XYZ file of C-alpha atoms in Angstrom:
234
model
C 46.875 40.086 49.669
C 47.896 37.342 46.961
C 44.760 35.751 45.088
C 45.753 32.415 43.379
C 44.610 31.277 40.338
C 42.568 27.938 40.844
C 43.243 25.264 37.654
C 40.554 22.909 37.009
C 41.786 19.564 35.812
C 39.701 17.997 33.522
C 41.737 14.922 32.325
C 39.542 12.370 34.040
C 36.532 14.015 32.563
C 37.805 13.132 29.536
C 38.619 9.988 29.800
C 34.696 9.131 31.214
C 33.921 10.612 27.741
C 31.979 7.863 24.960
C 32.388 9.185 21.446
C 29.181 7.534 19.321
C 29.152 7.844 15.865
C 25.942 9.945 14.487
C 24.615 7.392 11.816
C 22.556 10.083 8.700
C 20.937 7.706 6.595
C 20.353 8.861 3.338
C 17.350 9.415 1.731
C 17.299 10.225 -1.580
C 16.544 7.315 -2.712
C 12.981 8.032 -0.769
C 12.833 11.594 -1.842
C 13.353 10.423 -5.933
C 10.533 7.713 -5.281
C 8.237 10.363 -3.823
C 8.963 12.379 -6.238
C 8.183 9.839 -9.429
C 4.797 9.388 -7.874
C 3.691 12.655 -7.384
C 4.839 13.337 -10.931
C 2.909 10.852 -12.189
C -0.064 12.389 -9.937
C 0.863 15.534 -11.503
C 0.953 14.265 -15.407
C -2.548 12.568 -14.617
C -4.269 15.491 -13.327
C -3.129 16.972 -16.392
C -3.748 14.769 -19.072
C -7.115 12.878 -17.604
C -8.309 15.997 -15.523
C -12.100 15.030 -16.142
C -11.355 11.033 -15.105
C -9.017 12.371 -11.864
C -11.141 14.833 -11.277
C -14.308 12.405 -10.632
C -11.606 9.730 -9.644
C -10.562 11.735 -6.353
C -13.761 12.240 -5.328
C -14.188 7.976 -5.036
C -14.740 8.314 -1.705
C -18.426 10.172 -1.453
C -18.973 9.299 -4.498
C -19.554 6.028 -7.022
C -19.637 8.312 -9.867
C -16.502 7.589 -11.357
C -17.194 3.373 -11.302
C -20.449 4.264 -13.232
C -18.763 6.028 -15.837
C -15.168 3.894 -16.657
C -17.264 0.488 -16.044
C -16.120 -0.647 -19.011
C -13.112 -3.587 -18.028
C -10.749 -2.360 -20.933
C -9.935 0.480 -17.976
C -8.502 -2.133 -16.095
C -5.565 -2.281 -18.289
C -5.553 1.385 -19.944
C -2.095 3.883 -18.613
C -4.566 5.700 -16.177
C -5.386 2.735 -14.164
C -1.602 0.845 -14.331
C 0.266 4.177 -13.386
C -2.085 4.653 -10.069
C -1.022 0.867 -9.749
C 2.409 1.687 -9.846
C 1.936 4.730 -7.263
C -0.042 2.270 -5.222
C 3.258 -0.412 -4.817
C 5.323 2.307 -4.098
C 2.912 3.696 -1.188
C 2.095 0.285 0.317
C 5.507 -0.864 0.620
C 6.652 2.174 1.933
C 4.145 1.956 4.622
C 5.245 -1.767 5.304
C 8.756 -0.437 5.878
C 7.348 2.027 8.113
C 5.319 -0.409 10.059
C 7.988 -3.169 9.999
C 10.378 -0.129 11.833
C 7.782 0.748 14.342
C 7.510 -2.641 15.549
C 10.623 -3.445 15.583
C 11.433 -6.093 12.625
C 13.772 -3.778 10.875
C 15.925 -1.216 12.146
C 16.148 1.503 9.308
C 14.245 1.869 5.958
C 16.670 1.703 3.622
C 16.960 1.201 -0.501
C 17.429 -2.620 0.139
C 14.766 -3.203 1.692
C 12.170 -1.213 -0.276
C 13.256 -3.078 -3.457
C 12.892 -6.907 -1.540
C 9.582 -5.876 -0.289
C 8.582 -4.406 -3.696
C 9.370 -7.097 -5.456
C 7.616 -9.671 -3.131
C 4.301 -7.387 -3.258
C 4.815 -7.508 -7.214
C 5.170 -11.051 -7.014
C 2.159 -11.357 -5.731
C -0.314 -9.362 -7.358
C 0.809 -10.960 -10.788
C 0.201 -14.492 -9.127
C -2.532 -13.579 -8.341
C -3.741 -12.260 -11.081
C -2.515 -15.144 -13.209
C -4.474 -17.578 -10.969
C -7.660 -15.621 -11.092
C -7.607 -15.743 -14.814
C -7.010 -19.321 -14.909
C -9.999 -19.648 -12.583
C -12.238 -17.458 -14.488
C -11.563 -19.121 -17.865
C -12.098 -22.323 -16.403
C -15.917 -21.666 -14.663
C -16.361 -19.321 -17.957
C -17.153 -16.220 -15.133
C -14.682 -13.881 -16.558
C -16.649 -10.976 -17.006
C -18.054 -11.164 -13.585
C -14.140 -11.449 -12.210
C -12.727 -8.697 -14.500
C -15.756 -6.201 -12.947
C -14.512 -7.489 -9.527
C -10.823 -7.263 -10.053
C -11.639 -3.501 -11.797
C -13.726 -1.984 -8.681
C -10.891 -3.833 -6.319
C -7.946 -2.144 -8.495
C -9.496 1.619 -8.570
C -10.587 1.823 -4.844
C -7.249 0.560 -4.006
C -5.495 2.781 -6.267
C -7.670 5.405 -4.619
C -6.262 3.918 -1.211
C -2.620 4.025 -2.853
C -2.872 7.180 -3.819
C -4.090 8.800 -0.359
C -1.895 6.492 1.411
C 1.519 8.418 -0.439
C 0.626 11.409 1.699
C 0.707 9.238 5.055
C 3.943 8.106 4.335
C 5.440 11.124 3.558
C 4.400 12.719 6.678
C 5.057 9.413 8.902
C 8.460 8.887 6.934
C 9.996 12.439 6.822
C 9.054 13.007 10.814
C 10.060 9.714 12.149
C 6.341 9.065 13.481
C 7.034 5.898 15.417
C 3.843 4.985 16.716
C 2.699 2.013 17.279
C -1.230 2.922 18.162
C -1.239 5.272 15.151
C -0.080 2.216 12.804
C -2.135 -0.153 13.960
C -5.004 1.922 13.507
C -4.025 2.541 9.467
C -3.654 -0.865 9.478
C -7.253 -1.834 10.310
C -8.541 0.899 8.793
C -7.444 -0.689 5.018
C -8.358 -3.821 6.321
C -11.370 -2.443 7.088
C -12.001 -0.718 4.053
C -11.151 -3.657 2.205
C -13.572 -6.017 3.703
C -15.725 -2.927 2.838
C -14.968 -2.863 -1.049
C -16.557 -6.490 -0.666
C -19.862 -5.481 1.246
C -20.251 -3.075 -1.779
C -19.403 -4.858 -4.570
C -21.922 -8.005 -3.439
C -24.743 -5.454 -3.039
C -24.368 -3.971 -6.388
C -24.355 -7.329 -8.145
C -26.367 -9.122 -6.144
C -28.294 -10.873 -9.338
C -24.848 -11.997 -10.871
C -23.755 -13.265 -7.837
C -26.700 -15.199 -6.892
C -26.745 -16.992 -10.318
C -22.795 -18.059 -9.623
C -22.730 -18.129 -6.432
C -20.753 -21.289 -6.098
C -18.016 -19.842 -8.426
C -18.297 -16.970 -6.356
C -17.736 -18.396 -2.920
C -14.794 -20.560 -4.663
C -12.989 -17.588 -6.047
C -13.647 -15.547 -2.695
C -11.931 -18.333 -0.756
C -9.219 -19.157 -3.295
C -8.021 -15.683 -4.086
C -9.391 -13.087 -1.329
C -9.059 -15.218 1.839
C -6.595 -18.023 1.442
C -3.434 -16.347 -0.140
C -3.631 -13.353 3.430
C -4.045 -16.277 5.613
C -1.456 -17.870 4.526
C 0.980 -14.697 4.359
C -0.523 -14.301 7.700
C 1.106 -17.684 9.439
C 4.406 -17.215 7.509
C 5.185 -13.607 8.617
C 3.928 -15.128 12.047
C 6.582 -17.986 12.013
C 9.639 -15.720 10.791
């Protein structure tokens, strides 16, 4: 009894067969920037560890505004190097959101640095044009105490918001419920920072409280609105 041998042909398998290219992005680029800021997390905990101690505890606590009130911490290397972790951390997380709905395709080196720079932009405007405001209704004192308790809860926000981004960037988290839920919770928290800041200087306010509503309007409302419309028109 003769048992043949059966050949498969698999020639027009083959041809059916759609090579894609894997694209591997690299990030490096992301891991060095990570890296710089949780250095500079590191060297603070070291060098201020009585201010970063009370400083991470900002969120049960008020502790640490009652202590550095002064507004020469405003400007001092503790308060400009959690600014500087703060950038990094926000526009990482606008990459990431700007990805998860669908306005960019990859986070990449490029687009960091554009966003960056835009966000950099406009903090110093801003800045600029709150001093100029200040100076000129002579409230400087009561915008520098403002601009202080804005700059170390945010840098507080910065500074929790680096370990979001890590874990959203590193495991390709693309959720759109999850994002939009960070992203009202700092506005939220924001709008917050306000409700607190009015109740402790309730006396000050009341006693410039047309300056007040003017530089509210001016430099808190007007400049998201209008980043608001022209994201909405791109």
């Amino acid at each position: 009894m003769k048992t043949g041998k059966k050949i498969l042909n698999f020639a027009p398998c083959m041809e059916n067969i759609v090579l894609i290219d894997r694209i591997v992005l690299n990030k490096d680029w992301a891991t060095a920037l990570f890296f710089i800021a949780f250095s500079v997390l590191a060297i603070n905990r070291t060098i201020f560890s009585v201010r970063f101690a009370e400083f991470t505890k900002l969120a049960a606590s008020n502790k640490y505004l009652k202590i550095y009130k002064d507004n020469t911490n405003l400007r001092n290397s503790f308060t400009l190097s959690f600014l500087a972790i703060q950038l990094i951390s926000i526009t990482f997380f606008i990459q990431i959101s700007l990805k998860t709905f669908g306005y960019i395709e990859q986070i990449t080196l490029n687009s960091f640095i554009q966003i960056i720079n835009f966000i950099a932009f406009f903090v110093i405007a801003k800045y600029l044009i709150d001093k100029i405001i200040a100076v000129a209704f002579n409230i400087e004192e009561f915008a520098d105490a403002l601009n202080l308790q804005k700059a170390t809860y945010r840098n507080y926000m910065g500074m929790m918001l680096l370990f979001v981004d890590v874990l959203l960037y590193y495991n390709e988290i693309n959720s759109r419920s999850l994002t939009l839920i960070l992203i009202f919770t700092l506005i939220a928290i924001n709008v917050l920072l306000y409700i607190i800041f009015i109740k402790n200087n309730q006396k000050s306010i009341l006693n410039k409280l047309f300056y007040f509503i003017l530089y509210l309007c001016t430099l808190e409302i007007a400049p998201y609105f209008l980043l608001y419309f022209w994201f909405k028109n791109i």
